[in-house]
Each structure stands twice: as structure tokens, then as C-alpha cells.
């Protein structure tokens, strides 16, 4: 399984990136969000999803793990394939998509090319709880250092065990860690308890 491909960008369009990795050019399908993130770079690292079918071997690439995670959630919904998921992620940013799903805004989802009312409703029903429980809606994993994301994870986990809603806990913990990036987990929990 390919986790990511890192190399020089040899060709780039809003839907496709060709990454030269040690002399091999990988054609990778990308969303407009990823295109915006990498368009002014000469080299990049894209997180990969491999779609292996009888008639095709297709690579989808994402500039952030968060976008890939949303893509993986979208393709679990019946009727949503790789290209439709990519279309959704080209129309809405990861933050917008999380917000639309958690608020049940089917109207915005319906505005995506190829998405009808039933599919929009299905996406909301299938993914609303997943987005809240993973905390993906409130945190961009790349904006935290490794230590920071571990503190974040431990604090949210502890607050969830104490009976607080994961999504609310995630918002508060993220805000605290932005204000004070290097504080220990115990302090984060104490400060969060005051705000929740």
C-alpha cells in the first residue's frame, strides 16, 4: 500500500498532478483544494489512496491527511465513487464539508455537480456521527506538532470519558493548544473543564 508519494511536480492541472519520484512519474488525481495547496511548489508530498479495479489502477492524492480521511469517509457512502468524492472535495474545503455535514445542510451538498437530494441526505445520515466522533471537523492534523497532537488526543479522550461531547471537547482543546502550544496534558484538561 502506498501511504504517500513525495517528489518533483513535473506536470500539474486542477485535476491531475504528475510527481516524479526517483525517475518514475506518478499520475495522481487531485481535488481543487490540493491543487490550490501545491500549485506554486516545485516539489510536494501527496497522501495517497489507491483505487484498484479490474479495469483500472487509479491513484488519488491529497495535500493533507485530513482531506484524505474525508475522501475515505465519502467513498463508504453507497453511490459515491472516487470521482464523485473528489468532485465534492473540489467544491467544498475540508472545513466547509465537515460543517455542511454536521449541520445537515443538504442544500449545499446538492449544489455539487452530480449530487442529488437523496445522495446528499445519505451522505449526511451516514457521515454525521463519524465526523463528530473522529473530531475531524475541528482539527487539521498537520497544524499540530507530533507532541501537540498527542496532548490533543489524550485531552479529548479524557474529557470524553468524563462525559463531554467529543466535538465540543475538540474545539476547546484545539483553542487552548493554539494559545499555549507547549502545556502538559493535565493543564489542558484543567483549562478545558473551566471552559466546557
mmCIF file of C-alpha atoms in Angstrom:
data_model
loop_
_atom_site.group_PDB
_atom_site.id
_atom_site.type_symbol
_atom_site.label_atom_id
_atom_site.label_comp_id
_atom_site.label_asym_id
_atom_site.label_seq_id
_atom_site.Cartn_x
_atom_site.Cartn_y
_atom_site.Cartn_z
ATOM 1 C CA UNK A 1 0.000 0.000 0.000
ATOM 2 C CA UNK A 2 1.272 3.482 -0.869
ATOM 3 C CA UNK A 3 0.986 5.932 2.063
ATOM 4 C CA UNK A 4 2.350 8.980 0.235
ATOM 5 C CA UNK A 5 4.372 9.995 -2.810
ATOM 6 C CA UNK A 6 6.994 12.695 -2.436
ATOM 7 C CA UNK A 7 8.871 14.224 -5.342
ATOM 8 C CA UNK A 8 9.122 16.920 -8.003
ATOM 9 C CA UNK A 9 5.973 18.181 -9.702
ATOM 10 C CA UNK A 10 6.591 17.682 -13.429
ATOM 11 C CA UNK A 11 3.074 18.407 -14.654
ATOM 12 C CA UNK A 12 0.094 19.961 -12.889
ATOM 13 C CA UNK A 13 -3.510 20.695 -13.766
ATOM 14 C CA UNK A 14 -6.504 21.365 -11.470
ATOM 15 C CA UNK A 15 -7.406 17.649 -11.617
ATOM 16 C CA UNK A 16 -4.088 15.837 -12.075
ATOM 17 C CA UNK A 17 -0.546 16.045 -10.726
ATOM 18 C CA UNK A 18 2.411 14.146 -12.139
ATOM 19 C CA UNK A 19 5.003 13.588 -9.430
ATOM 20 C CA UNK A 20 8.494 12.414 -10.374
ATOM 21 C CA UNK A 21 9.685 10.107 -7.609
ATOM 22 C CA UNK A 22 13.172 8.706 -8.333
ATOM 23 C CA UNK A 23 12.633 8.690 -12.084
ATOM 24 C CA UNK A 24 9.090 7.283 -12.038
ATOM 25 C CA UNK A 25 6.272 9.693 -12.934
ATOM 26 C CA UNK A 26 3.092 9.009 -10.973
ATOM 27 C CA UNK A 27 -0.147 10.398 -12.439
ATOM 28 C CA UNK A 28 -2.245 11.308 -9.419
ATOM 29 C CA UNK A 29 -5.865 12.524 -9.423
ATOM 30 C CA UNK A 30 -6.237 15.544 -7.120
ATOM 31 C CA UNK A 31 -9.002 17.848 -5.891
ATOM 32 C CA UNK A 32 -9.066 21.608 -6.426
ATOM 33 C CA UNK A 33 -8.201 22.055 -2.729
ATOM 34 C CA UNK A 34 -4.995 20.044 -3.140
ATOM 35 C CA UNK A 35 -4.268 21.855 -6.406
ATOM 36 C CA UNK A 36 -4.514 25.213 -4.583
ATOM 37 C CA UNK A 37 -2.137 23.955 -1.883
ATOM 38 C CA UNK A 38 0.564 22.755 -4.288
ATOM 39 C CA UNK A 39 0.223 24.943 -7.407
ATOM 40 C CA UNK A 40 3.160 27.236 -6.553
ATOM 41 C CA UNK A 41 5.517 24.471 -5.392
ATOM 42 C CA UNK A 42 8.220 22.687 -7.374
ATOM 43 C CA UNK A 43 8.056 19.542 -5.217
ATOM 44 C CA UNK A 44 5.416 18.134 -2.882
ATOM 45 C CA UNK A 45 4.220 15.227 -0.775
ATOM 46 C CA UNK A 46 0.748 13.842 -1.508
ATOM 47 C CA UNK A 47 -1.087 11.362 0.718
ATOM 48 C CA UNK A 48 -2.365 8.569 -1.491
ATOM 49 C CA UNK A 49 -5.466 6.447 -1.857
ATOM 50 C CA UNK A 50 -5.127 3.564 -4.343
ATOM 51 C CA UNK A 51 -8.241 2.515 -6.225
ATOM 52 C CA UNK A 52 -7.600 -0.910 -7.746
ATOM 53 C CA UNK A 53 -10.341 -2.238 -10.009
ATOM 54 C CA UNK A 54 -10.485 -4.921 -12.646
ATOM 55 C CA UNK A 55 -10.178 -2.371 -15.447
ATOM 56 C CA UNK A 56 -8.108 0.380 -13.815
ATOM 57 C CA UNK A 57 -5.451 1.270 -11.258
ATOM 58 C CA UNK A 58 -6.047 4.856 -10.121
ATOM 59 C CA UNK A 59 -4.177 6.989 -7.593
ATOM 60 C CA UNK A 60 -5.894 9.801 -5.697
ATOM 61 C CA UNK A 61 -3.640 12.303 -3.921
ATOM 62 C CA UNK A 62 -4.311 14.763 -1.110
ATOM 63 C CA UNK A 63 -2.195 17.587 0.292
ATOM 64 C CA UNK A 64 -3.378 16.830 3.851
ATOM 65 C CA UNK A 65 -4.238 13.669 5.781
ATOM 66 C CA UNK A 66 -7.474 15.340 6.812
ATOM 67 C CA UNK A 67 -8.646 15.662 3.219
ATOM 68 C CA UNK A 68 -7.760 12.020 2.551
ATOM 69 C CA UNK A 69 -9.681 10.944 5.661
ATOM 70 C CA UNK A 70 -12.773 12.793 4.409
ATOM 71 C CA UNK A 71 -12.357 11.202 0.966
ATOM 72 C CA UNK A 72 -12.209 7.736 2.577
ATOM 73 C CA UNK A 73 -15.374 8.509 4.550
ATOM 74 C CA UNK A 74 -17.178 9.756 1.429
ATOM 75 C CA UNK A 75 -16.450 6.638 -0.624
ATOM 76 C CA UNK A 76 -18.053 4.448 2.084
ATOM 77 C CA UNK A 77 -21.399 6.072 1.225
ATOM 78 C CA UNK A 78 -23.363 3.949 -1.308
ATOM 79 C CA UNK A 79 -23.379 5.647 -4.713
ATOM 80 C CA UNK A 80 -20.256 7.749 -4.047
ATOM 81 C CA UNK A 81 -17.207 6.673 -6.033
ATOM 82 C CA UNK A 82 -13.721 8.162 -6.154
ATOM 83 C CA UNK A 83 -14.528 10.765 -8.811
ATOM 84 C CA UNK A 84 -17.699 11.945 -7.056
ATOM 85 C CA UNK A 85 -15.833 12.200 -3.737
ATOM 86 C CA UNK A 86 -13.111 14.205 -5.491
ATOM 87 C CA UNK A 87 -15.782 16.483 -7.001
ATOM 88 C CA UNK A 88 -17.226 17.120 -3.516
ATOM 89 C CA UNK A 89 -13.746 17.919 -2.159
ATOM 90 C CA UNK A 90 -13.112 20.216 -5.119
ATOM 91 C CA UNK A 91 -16.327 22.143 -4.452
ATOM 92 C CA UNK A 92 -16.042 22.371 -0.646
ATOM 93 C CA UNK A 93 -12.939 22.719 1.521
ATOM 94 C CA UNK A 94 -12.495 20.028 4.218
ATOM 95 C CA UNK A 95 -13.689 22.511 6.873
ATOM 96 C CA UNK A 96 -16.737 23.519 4.835
ATOM 97 C CA UNK A 97 -17.617 19.888 4.125
ATOM 98 C CA UNK A 98 -17.415 18.963 7.825
ATOM 99 C CA UNK A 99 -19.569 21.941 8.707
ATOM 100 C CA UNK A 100 -22.156 21.141 5.985
ATOM 101 C CA UNK A 101 -22.421 17.501 7.113
ATOM 102 C CA UNK A 102 -22.529 18.179 10.856
ATOM 103 C CA UNK A 103 -25.188 20.896 10.331
ATOM 104 C CA UNK A 104 -27.214 18.667 7.982
ATOM 105 C CA UNK A 105 -27.117 21.234 5.179
ATOM 106 C CA UNK A 106 -28.291 19.093 2.246
ATOM 107 C CA UNK A 107 -28.902 22.196 0.094
ATOM 108 C CA UNK A 108 -25.174 22.970 -0.119
ATOM 109 C CA UNK A 109 -24.294 19.317 -0.831
ATOM 110 C CA UNK A 110 -26.934 19.243 -3.562
ATOM 111 C CA UNK A 111 -25.184 22.152 -5.287
ATOM 112 C CA UNK A 112 -22.209 19.843 -6.025
ATOM 113 C CA UNK A 113 -22.295 18.589 -9.629
ATOM 114 C CA UNK A 114 -23.658 15.032 -9.738
ATOM 115 C CA UNK A 115 -25.174 15.050 -6.237
ATOM 116 C CA UNK A 116 -28.959 14.795 -5.976
ATOM 117 C CA UNK A 117 -31.171 15.250 -2.924
ATOM 118 C CA UNK A 118 -31.206 11.547 -1.965
ATOM 119 C CA UNK A 119 -27.410 11.245 -2.194
ATOM 120 C CA UNK A 120 -26.950 14.466 -0.182
ATOM 121 C CA UNK A 121 -29.261 13.125 2.534
ATOM 122 C CA UNK A 122 -27.472 9.771 2.501
ATOM 123 C CA UNK A 123 -24.054 11.485 2.948
ATOM 124 C CA UNK A 124 -25.372 13.436 5.948
ATOM 125 C CA UNK A 125 -27.032 10.387 7.560
ATOM 126 C CA UNK A 126 -24.001 8.122 7.024
ATOM 127 C CA UNK A 127 -21.225 10.550 7.956
ATOM 128 C CA UNK A 128 -22.612 12.957 10.567
ATOM 129 C CA UNK A 129 -21.751 10.766 13.557
ATOM 130 C CA UNK A 130 -18.407 9.650 12.078
ATOM 131 C CA UNK A 131 -17.290 13.263 11.647
ATOM 132 C CA UNK A 132 -18.244 14.156 15.223
ATOM 133 C CA UNK A 133 -16.669 11.061 16.812
ATOM 134 C CA UNK A 134 -13.383 11.340 14.907
ATOM 135 C CA UNK A 135 -13.103 15.060 15.746
ATOM 136 C CA UNK A 136 -12.002 15.595 12.128
ATOM 137 C CA UNK A 137 -14.259 18.636 11.793
ATOM 138 C CA UNK A 138 -12.238 20.746 14.189
ATOM 139 C CA UNK A 139 -8.631 19.838 13.715
ATOM 140 C CA UNK A 140 -6.235 19.880 10.822
ATOM 141 C CA UNK A 141 -3.725 17.229 11.812
ATOM 142 C CA UNK A 142 -0.864 18.969 10.013
ATOM 143 C CA UNK A 143 -1.205 22.152 12.054
ATOM 144 C CA UNK A 144 -0.041 20.349 15.196
ATOM 145 C CA UNK A 145 3.400 19.053 16.008
ATOM 146 C CA UNK A 146 3.534 15.354 16.930
ATOM 147 C CA UNK A 147 3.780 16.096 20.657
ATOM 148 C CA UNK A 148 0.964 18.611 20.353
ATOM 149 C CA UNK A 149 -1.360 16.168 18.590
ATOM 150 C CA UNK A 150 -0.650 13.536 21.250
ATOM 151 C CA UNK A 151 -1.571 16.005 24.020
ATOM 152 C CA UNK A 152 -4.653 16.944 21.986
ATOM 153 C CA UNK A 153 -5.683 13.297 21.603
ATOM 154 C CA UNK A 154 -5.143 12.451 25.293
ATOM 155 C CA UNK A 155 -7.015 15.548 26.487
ATOM 156 C CA UNK A 156 -10.033 14.948 24.207
ATOM 157 C CA UNK A 157 -10.086 11.278 25.204
ATOM 158 C CA UNK A 158 -10.028 12.163 28.911
ATOM 159 C CA UNK A 159 -12.804 14.765 28.510
ATOM 160 C CA UNK A 160 -14.909 12.289 26.523
ATOM 161 C CA UNK A 161 -14.542 9.744 29.344
ATOM 162 C CA UNK A 162 -15.694 12.453 31.741
ATOM 163 C CA UNK A 163 -18.922 12.685 29.747
ATOM 164 C CA UNK A 164 -18.300 15.689 27.491
ATOM 165 C CA UNK A 165 -19.241 15.620 23.781
ATOM 166 C CA UNK A 166 -16.123 14.820 21.676
ATOM 167 C CA UNK A 167 -16.716 17.617 19.134
ATOM 168 C CA UNK A 168 -17.072 20.292 21.853
ATOM 169 C CA UNK A 169 -14.055 18.942 23.722
ATOM 170 C CA UNK A 170 -12.030 19.016 20.488
ATOM 171 C CA UNK A 171 -12.923 22.673 19.834
ATOM 172 C CA UNK A 172 -11.905 23.749 23.350
ATOM 173 C CA UNK A 173 -8.680 21.683 23.400
ATOM 174 C CA UNK A 174 -7.660 22.988 19.957
ATOM 175 C CA UNK A 175 -8.226 26.579 21.109
ATOM 176 C CA UNK A 176 -6.173 26.016 24.289
ATOM 177 C CA UNK A 177 -3.280 24.440 22.368
ATOM 178 C CA UNK A 178 -3.255 27.349 19.903
ATOM 179 C CA UNK A 179 -2.938 29.784 22.822
ATOM 180 C CA UNK A 180 -0.365 27.709 24.735
ATOM 181 C CA UNK A 181 1.260 25.133 22.423
ATOM 182 C CA UNK A 182 3.645 23.586 24.953
ATOM 183 C CA UNK A 183 1.496 22.980 28.019
ATOM 184 C CA UNK A 184 1.185 19.483 29.550
ATOM 185 C CA UNK A 185 -1.956 17.402 29.104
ATOM 186 C CA UNK A 186 -3.082 17.778 32.750
ATOM 187 C CA UNK A 187 -3.109 21.561 32.399
ATOM 188 C CA UNK A 188 -5.027 21.353 29.096
ATOM 189 C CA UNK A 189 -7.701 19.212 30.790
ATOM 190 C CA UNK A 190 -7.993 21.610 33.764
ATOM 191 C CA UNK A 191 -8.359 24.629 31.469
ATOM 192 C CA UNK A 192 -10.860 22.765 29.261
ATOM 193 C CA UNK A 193 -13.007 21.839 32.275
ATOM 194 C CA UNK A 194 -13.350 25.536 33.085
ATOM 195 C CA UNK A 195 -14.497 26.346 29.532
ATOM 196 C CA UNK A 196 -16.853 23.422 28.878
#
